[in-house]
JSON list of C-alpha atoms in Angstrom, two decimals:
[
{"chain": "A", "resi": 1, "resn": "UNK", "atom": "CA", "xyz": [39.09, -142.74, 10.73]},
{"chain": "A", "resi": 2, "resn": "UNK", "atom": "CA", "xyz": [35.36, -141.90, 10.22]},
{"chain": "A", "resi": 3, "resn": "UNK", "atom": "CA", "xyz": [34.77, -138.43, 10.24]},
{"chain": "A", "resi": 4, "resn": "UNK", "atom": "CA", "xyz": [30.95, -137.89, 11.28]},
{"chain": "A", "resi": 5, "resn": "UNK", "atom": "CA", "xyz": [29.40, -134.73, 10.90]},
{"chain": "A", "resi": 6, "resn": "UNK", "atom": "CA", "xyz": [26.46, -133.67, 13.87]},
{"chain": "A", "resi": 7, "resn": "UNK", "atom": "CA", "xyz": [24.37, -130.86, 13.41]},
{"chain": "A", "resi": 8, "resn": "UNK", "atom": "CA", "xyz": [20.90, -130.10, 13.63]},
{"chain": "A", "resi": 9, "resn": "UNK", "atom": "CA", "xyz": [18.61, -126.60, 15.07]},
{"chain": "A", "resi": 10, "resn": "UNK", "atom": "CA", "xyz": [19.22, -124.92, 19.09]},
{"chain": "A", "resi": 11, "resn": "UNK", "atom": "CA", "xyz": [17.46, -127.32, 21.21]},
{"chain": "A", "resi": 12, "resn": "UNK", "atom": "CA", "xyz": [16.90, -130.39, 18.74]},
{"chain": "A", "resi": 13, "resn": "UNK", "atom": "CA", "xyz": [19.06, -132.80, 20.98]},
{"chain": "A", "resi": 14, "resn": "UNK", "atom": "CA", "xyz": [22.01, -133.08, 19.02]},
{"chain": "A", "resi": 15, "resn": "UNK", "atom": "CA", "xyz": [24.60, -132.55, 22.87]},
{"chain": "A", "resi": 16, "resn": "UNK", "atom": "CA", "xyz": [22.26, -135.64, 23.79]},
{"chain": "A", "resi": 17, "resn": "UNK", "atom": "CA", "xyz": [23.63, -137.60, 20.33]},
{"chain": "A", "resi": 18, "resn": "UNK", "atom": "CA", "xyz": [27.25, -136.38, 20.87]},
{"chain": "A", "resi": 19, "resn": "UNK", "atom": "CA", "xyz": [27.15, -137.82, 24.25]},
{"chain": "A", "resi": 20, "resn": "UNK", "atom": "CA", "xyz": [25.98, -140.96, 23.68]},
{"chain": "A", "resi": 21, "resn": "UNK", "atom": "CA", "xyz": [28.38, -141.55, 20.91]},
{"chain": "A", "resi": 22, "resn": "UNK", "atom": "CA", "xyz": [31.04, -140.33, 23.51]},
{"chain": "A", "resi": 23, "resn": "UNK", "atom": "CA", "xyz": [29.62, -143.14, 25.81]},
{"chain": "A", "resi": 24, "resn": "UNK", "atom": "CA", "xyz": [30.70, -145.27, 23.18]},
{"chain": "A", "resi": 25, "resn": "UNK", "atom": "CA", "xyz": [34.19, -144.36, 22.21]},
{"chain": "A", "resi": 26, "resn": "UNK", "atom": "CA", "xyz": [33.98, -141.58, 19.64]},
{"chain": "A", "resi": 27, "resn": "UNK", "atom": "CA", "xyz": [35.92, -139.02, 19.72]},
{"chain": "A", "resi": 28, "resn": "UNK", "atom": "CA", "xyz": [33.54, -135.49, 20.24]},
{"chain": "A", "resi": 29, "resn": "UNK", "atom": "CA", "xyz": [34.90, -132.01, 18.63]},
{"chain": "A", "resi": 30, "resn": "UNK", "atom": "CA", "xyz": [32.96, -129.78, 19.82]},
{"chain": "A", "resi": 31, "resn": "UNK", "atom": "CA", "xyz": [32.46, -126.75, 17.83]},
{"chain": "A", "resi": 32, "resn": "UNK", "atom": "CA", "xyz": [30.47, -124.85, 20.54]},
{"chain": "A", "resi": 33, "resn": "UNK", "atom": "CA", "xyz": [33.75, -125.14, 22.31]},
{"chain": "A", "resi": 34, "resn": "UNK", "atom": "CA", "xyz": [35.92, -124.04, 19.71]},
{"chain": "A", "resi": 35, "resn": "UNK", "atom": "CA", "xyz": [33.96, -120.67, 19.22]},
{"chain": "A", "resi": 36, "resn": "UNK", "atom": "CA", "xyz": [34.53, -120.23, 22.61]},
{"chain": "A", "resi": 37, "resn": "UNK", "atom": "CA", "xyz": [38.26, -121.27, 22.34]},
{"chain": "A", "resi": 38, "resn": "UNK", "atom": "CA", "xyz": [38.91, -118.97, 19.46]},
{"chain": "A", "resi": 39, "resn": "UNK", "atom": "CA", "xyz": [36.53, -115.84, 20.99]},
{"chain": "A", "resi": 40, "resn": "UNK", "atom": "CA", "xyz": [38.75, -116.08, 25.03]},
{"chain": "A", "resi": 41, "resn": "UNK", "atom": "CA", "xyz": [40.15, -112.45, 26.03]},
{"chain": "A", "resi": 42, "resn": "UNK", "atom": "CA", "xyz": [43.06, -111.21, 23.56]},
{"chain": "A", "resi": 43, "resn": "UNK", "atom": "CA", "xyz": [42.31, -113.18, 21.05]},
{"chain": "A", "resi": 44, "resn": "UNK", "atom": "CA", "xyz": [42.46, -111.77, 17.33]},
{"chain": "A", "resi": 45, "resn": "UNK", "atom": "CA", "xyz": [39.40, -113.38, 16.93]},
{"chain": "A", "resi": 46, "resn": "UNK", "atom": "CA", "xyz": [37.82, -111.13, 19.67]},
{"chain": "A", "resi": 47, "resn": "UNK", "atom": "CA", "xyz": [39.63, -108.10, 18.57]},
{"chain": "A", "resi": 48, "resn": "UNK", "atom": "CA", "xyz": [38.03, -108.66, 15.27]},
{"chain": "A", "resi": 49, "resn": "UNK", "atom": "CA", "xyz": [34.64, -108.52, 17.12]},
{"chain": "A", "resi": 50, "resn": "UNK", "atom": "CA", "xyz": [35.27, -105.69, 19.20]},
{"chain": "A", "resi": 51, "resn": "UNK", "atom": "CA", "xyz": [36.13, -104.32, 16.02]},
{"chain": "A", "resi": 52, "resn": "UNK", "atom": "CA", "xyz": [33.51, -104.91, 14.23]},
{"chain": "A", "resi": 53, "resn": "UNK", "atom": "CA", "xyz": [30.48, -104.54, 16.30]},
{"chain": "A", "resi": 54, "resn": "UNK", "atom": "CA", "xyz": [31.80, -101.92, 19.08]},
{"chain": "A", "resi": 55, "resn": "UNK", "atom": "CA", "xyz": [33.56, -102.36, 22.46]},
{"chain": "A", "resi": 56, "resn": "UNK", "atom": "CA", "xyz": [30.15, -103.31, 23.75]},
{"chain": "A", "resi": 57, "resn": "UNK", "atom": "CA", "xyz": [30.26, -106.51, 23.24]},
{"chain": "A", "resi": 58, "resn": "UNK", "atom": "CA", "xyz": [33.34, -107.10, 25.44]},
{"chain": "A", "resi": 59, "resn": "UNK", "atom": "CA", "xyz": [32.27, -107.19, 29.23]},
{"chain": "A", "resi": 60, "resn": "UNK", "atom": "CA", "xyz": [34.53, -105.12, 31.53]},
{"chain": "A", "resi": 61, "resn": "UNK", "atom": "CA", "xyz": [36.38, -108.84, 32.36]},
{"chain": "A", "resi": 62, "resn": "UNK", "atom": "CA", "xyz": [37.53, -109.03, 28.52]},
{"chain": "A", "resi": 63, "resn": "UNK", "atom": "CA", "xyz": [35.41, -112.08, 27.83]},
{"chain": "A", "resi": 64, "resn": "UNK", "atom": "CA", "xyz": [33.13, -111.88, 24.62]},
{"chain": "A", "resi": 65, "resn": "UNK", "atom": "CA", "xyz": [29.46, -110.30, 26.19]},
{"chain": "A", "resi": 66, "resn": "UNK", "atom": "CA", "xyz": [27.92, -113.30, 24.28]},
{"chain": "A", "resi": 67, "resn": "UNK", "atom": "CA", "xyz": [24.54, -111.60, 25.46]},
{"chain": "A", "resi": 68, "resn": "UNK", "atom": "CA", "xyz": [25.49, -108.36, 23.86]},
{"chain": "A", "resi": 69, "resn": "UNK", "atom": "CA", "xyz": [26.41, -109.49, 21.05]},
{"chain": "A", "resi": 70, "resn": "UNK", "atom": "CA", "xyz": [23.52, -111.74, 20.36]},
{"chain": "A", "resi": 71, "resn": "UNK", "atom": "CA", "xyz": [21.13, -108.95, 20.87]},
{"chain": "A", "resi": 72, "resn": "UNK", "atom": "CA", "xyz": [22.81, -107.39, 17.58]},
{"chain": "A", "resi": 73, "resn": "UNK", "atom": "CA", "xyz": [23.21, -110.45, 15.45]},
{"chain": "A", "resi": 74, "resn": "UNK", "atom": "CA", "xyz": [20.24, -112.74, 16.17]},
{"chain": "A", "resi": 75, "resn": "UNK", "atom": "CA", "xyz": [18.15, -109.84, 14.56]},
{"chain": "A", "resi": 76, "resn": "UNK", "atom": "CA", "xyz": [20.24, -108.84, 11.64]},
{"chain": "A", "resi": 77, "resn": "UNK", "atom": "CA", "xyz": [21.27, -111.45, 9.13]},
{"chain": "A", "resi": 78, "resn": "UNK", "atom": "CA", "xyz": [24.07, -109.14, 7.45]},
{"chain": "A", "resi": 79, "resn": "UNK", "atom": "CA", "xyz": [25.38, -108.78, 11.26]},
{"chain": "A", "resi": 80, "resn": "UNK", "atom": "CA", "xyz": [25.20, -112.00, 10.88]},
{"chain": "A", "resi": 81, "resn": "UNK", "atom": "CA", "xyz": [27.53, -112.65, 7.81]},
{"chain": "A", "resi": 82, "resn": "UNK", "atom": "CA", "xyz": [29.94, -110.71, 9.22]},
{"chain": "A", "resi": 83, "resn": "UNK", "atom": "CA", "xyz": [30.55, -112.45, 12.56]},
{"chain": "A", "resi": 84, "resn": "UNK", "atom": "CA", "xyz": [30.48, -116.01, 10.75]},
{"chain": "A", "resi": 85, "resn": "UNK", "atom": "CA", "xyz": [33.32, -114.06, 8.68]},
{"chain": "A", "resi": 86, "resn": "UNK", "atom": "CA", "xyz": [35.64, -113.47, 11.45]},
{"chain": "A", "resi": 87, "resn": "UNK", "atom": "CA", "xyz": [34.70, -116.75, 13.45]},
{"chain": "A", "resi": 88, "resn": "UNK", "atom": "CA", "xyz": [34.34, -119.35, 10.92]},
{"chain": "A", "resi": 89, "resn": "UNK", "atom": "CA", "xyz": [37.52, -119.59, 9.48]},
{"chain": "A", "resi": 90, "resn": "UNK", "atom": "CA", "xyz": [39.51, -119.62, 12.64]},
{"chain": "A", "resi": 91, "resn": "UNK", "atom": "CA", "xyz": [37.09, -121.79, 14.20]},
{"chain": "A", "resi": 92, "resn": "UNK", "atom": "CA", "xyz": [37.78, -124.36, 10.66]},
{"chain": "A", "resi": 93, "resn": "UNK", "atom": "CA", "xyz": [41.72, -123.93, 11.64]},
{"chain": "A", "resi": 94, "resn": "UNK", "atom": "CA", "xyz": [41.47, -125.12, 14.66]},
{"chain": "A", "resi": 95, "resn": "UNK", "atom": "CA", "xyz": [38.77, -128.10, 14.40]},
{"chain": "A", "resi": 96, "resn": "UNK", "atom": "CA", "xyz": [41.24, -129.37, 11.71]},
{"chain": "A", "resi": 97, "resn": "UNK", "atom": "CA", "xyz": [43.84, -129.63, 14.13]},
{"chain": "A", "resi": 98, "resn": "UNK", "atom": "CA", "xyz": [41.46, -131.69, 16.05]},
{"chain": "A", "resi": 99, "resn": "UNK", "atom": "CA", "xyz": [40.59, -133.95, 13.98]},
{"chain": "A", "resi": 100, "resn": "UNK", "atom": "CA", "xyz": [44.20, -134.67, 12.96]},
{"chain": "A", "resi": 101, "resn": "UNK", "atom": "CA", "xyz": [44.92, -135.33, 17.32]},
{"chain": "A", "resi": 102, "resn": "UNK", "atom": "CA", "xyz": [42.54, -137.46, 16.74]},
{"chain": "A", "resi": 103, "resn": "UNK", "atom": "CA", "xyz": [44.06, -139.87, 14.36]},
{"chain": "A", "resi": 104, "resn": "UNK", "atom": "CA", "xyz": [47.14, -139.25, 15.43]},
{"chain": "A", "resi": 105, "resn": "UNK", "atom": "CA", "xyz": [46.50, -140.28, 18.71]},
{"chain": "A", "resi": 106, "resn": "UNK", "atom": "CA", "xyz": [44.20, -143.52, 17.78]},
{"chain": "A", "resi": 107, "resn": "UNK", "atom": "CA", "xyz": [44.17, -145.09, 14.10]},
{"chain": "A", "resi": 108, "resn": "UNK", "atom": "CA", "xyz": [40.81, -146.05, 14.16]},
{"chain": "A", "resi": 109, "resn": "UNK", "atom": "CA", "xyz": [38.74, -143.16, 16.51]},
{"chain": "A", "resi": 110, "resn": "UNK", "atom": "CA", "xyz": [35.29, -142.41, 14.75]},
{"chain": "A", "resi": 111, "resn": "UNK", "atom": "CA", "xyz": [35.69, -138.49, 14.97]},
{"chain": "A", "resi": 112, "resn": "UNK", "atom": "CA", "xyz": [32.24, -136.71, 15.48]},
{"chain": "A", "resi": 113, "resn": "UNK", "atom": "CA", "xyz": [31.82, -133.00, 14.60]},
{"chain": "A", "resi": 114, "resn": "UNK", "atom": "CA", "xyz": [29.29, -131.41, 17.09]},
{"chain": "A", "resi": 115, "resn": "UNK", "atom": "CA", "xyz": [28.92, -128.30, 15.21]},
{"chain": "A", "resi": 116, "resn": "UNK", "atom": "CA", "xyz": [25.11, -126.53, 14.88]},
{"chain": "A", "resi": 117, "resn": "UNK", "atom": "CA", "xyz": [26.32, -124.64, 11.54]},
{"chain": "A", "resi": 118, "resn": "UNK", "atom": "CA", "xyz": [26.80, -127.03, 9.39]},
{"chain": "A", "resi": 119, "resn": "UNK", "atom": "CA", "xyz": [24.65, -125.74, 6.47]},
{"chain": "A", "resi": 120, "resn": "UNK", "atom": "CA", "xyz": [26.31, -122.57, 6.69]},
{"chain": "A", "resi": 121, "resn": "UNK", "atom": "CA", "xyz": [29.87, -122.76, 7.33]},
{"chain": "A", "resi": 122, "resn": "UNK", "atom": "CA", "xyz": [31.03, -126.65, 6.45]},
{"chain": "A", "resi": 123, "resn": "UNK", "atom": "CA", "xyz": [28.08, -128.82, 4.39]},
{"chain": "A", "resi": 124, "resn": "UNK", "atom": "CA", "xyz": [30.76, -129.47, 1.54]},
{"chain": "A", "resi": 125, "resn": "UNK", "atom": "CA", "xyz": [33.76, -130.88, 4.00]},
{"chain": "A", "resi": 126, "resn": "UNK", "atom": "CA", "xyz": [34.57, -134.23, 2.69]},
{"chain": "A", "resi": 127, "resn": "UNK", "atom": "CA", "xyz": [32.43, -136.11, 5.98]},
{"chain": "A", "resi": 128, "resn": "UNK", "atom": "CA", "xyz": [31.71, -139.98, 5.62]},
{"chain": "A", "resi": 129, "resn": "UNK", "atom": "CA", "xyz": [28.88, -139.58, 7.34]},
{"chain": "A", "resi": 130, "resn": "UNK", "atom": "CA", "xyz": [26.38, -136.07, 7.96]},
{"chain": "A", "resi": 131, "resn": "UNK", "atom": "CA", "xyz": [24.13, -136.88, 11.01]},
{"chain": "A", "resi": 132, "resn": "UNK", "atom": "CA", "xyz": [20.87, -134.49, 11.67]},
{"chain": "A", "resi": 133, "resn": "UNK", "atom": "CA", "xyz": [19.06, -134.08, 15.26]},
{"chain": "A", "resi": 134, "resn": "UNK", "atom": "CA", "xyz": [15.82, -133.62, 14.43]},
{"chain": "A", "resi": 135, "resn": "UNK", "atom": "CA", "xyz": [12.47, -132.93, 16.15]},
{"chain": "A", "resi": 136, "resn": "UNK", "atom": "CA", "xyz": [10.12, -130.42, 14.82]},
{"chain": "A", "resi": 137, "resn": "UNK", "atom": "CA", "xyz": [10.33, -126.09, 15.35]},
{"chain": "A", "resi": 138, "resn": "UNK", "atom": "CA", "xyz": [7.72, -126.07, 18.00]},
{"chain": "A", "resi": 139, "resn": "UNK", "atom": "CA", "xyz": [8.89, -129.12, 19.85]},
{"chain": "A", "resi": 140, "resn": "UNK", "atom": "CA", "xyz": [12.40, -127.31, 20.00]},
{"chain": "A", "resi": 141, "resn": "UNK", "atom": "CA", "xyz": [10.40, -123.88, 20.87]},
{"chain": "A", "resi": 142, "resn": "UNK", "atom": "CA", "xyz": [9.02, -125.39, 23.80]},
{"chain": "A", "resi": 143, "resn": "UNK", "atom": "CA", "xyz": [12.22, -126.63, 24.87]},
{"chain": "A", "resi": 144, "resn": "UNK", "atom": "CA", "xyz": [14.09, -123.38, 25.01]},
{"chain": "A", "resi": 145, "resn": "UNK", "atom": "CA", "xyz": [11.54, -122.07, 27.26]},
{"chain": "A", "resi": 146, "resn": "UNK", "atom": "CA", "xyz": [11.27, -124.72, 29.49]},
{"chain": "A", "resi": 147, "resn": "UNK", "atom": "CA", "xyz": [15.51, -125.25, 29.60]},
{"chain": "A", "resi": 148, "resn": "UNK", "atom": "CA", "xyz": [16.35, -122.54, 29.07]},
{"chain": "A", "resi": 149, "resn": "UNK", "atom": "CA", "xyz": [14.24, -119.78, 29.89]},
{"chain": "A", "resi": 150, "resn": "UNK", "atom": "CA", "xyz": [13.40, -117.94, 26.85]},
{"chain": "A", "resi": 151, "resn": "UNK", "atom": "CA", "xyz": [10.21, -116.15, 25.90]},
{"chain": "A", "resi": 152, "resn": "UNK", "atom": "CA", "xyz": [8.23, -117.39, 23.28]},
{"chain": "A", "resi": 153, "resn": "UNK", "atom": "CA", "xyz": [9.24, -114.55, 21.39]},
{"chain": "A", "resi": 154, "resn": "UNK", "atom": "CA", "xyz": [13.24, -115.57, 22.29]},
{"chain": "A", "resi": 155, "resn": "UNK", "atom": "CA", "xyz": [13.02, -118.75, 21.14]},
{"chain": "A", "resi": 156, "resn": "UNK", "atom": "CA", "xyz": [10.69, -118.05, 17.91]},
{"chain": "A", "resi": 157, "resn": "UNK", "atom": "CA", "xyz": [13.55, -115.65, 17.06]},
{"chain": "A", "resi": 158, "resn": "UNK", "atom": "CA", "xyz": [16.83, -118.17, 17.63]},
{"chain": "A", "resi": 159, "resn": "UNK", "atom": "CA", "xyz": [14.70, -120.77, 15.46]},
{"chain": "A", "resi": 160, "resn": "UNK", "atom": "CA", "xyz": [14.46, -118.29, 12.59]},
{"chain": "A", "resi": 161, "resn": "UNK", "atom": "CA", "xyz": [17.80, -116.86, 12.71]},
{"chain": "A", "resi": 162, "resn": "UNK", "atom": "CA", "xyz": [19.54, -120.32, 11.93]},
{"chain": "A", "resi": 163, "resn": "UNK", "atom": "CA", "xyz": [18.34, -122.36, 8.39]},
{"chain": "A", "resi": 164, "resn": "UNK", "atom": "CA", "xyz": [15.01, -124.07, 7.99]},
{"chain": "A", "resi": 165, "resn": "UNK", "atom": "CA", "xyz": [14.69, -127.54, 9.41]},
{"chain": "A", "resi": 166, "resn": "UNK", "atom": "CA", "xyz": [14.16, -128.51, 5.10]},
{"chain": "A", "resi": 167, "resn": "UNK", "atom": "CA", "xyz": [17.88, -127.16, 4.73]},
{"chain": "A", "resi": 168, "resn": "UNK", "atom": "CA", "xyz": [19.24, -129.72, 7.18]},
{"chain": "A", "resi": 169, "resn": "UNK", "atom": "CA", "xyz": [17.08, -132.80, 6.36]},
{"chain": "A", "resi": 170, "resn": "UNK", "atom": "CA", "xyz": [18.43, -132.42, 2.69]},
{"chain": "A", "resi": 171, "resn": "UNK", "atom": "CA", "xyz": [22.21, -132.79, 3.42]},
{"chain": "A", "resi": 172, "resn": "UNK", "atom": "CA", "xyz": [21.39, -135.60, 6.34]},
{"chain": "A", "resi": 173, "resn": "UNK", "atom": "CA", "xyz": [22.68, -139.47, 5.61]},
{"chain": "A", "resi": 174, "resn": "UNK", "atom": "CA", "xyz": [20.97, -140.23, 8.77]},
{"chain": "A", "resi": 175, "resn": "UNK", "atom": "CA", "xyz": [17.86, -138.54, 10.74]},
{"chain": "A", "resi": 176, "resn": "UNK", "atom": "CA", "xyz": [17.67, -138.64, 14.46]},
{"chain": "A", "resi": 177, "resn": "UNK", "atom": "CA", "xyz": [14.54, -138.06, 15.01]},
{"chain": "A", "resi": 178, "resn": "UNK", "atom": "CA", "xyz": [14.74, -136.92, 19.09]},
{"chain": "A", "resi": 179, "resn": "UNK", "atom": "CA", "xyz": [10.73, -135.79, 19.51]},
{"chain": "A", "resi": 180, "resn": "UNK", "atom": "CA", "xyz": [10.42, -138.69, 21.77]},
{"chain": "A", "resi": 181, "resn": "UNK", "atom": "CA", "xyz": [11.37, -140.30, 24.97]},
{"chain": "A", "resi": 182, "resn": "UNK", "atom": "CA", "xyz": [15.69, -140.08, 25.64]},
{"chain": "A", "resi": 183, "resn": "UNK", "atom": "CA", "xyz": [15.51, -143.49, 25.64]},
{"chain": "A", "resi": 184, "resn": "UNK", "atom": "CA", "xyz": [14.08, -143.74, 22.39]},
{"chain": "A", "resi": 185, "resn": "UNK", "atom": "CA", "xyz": [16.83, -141.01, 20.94]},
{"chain": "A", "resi": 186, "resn": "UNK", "atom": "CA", "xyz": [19.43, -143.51, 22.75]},
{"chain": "A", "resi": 187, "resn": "UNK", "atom": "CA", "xyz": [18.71, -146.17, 20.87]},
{"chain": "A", "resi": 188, "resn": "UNK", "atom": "CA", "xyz": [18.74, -144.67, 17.11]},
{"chain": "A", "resi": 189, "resn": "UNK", "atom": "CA", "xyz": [22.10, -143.64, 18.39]},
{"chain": "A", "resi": 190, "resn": "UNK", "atom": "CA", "xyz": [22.76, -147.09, 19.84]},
{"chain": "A", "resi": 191, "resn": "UNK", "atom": "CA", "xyz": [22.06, -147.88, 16.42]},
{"chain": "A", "resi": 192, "resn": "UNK", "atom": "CA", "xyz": [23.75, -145.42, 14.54]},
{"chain": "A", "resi": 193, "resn": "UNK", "atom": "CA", "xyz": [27.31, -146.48, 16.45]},
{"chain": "A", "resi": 194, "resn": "UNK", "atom": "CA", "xyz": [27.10, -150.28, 15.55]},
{"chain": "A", "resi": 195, "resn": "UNK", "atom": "CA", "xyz": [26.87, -148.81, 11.47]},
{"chain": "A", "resi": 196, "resn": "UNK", "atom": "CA", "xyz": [30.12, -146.93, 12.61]},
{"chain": "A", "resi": 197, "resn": "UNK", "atom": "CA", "xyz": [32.00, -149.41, 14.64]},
{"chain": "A", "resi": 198, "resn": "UNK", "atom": "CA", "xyz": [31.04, -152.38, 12.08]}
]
């Protein structure tokens, strides 16, 4: 079972990657969705947040206040630290388990880790393969205001808060380069699946 690793910056096209190689038979763990998973109301997980950064960040439903609680992390690195503390070991629990449905349930799935922390939480995880979306800070700037509404300002400051693009590239056994056209990031990934399913 290959075990791919996906990552890459907010907004550098790596959903786009994960669902193309879903197209084509891999199996997708979403990390995204485990954070979510591990974070629903009554959770430790949450408890450990509410904790930690004040019943604020809990909305009056008992779902994480995702907005509330970025307003005190995105801006404070030690904040910062402390949530990947409480998130990124239960989120590592449960990917594992995962991974090992995965093979369980089909010998030869190619597993692919959708997970935008990869340099921070996971980079030495024994992956066969570390695949970076890449397309360049102010491509990916423009993007988050256009998609998803940010202010310049927004997006400038959810670029900064996660490591620099030179970070990623380093650990990557393949680039994705998704500046372009979608149908040009389709076919690197088009690409990219016939090396895994060789």
């Amino acid at each position: 079972m290959p075990l791919i690793a996906l990552t890459g910056g907010i907004a550098s096209g790596k959903s786009t990657i994960a669902r193309r190689l879903e197209e084509h038979g891999a199996v997708v763990v979403d990390a995204d969705a485990i954070v979510r998973d591990v974070q629903r109301p009554g959770s430790e997980v949450l408890e450990r947040i509410a904790a930690e950064f004040g019943p604020q960040v809990v909305a009056s439903s008992g779902e994480l206040d995702r907005a509330a609680l970025a307003a005190v992390v995105f801006s404070d690195a030690a904040a910062r630290e402390r949530l990947n503390g409480i998130v990124h070991p239960a989120v590592r629990a449960e990917s594992q388990r995962r991974f090992d449905a995965a093979l369980a349930a089909r010998e030869d799935a190619v597993v692919v880790y959708d997970v935008p922390l990869l340099v921070e939480a996971r980079v030495d995880d024994p992956w066969d393969l570390i695949v970076v979306a890449h397309a360049p800070a102010a491509v990916r700037a423009e993007r988050l205001q256009q998609l998803r509404g940010m202010t310049a300002a927004q997006a400038a400051d959810r670029i900064a808060a996660q490591v620099p693009d030179e970070q990623r590239l380093a650990i990557a056994d393949i680039v994705v380069d998704t500046s372009g056209s979608l149908d040009d990031t389709r076919s690197q990934v088009d690409a990219l699946w016939q090396r895994l399913a060789g």
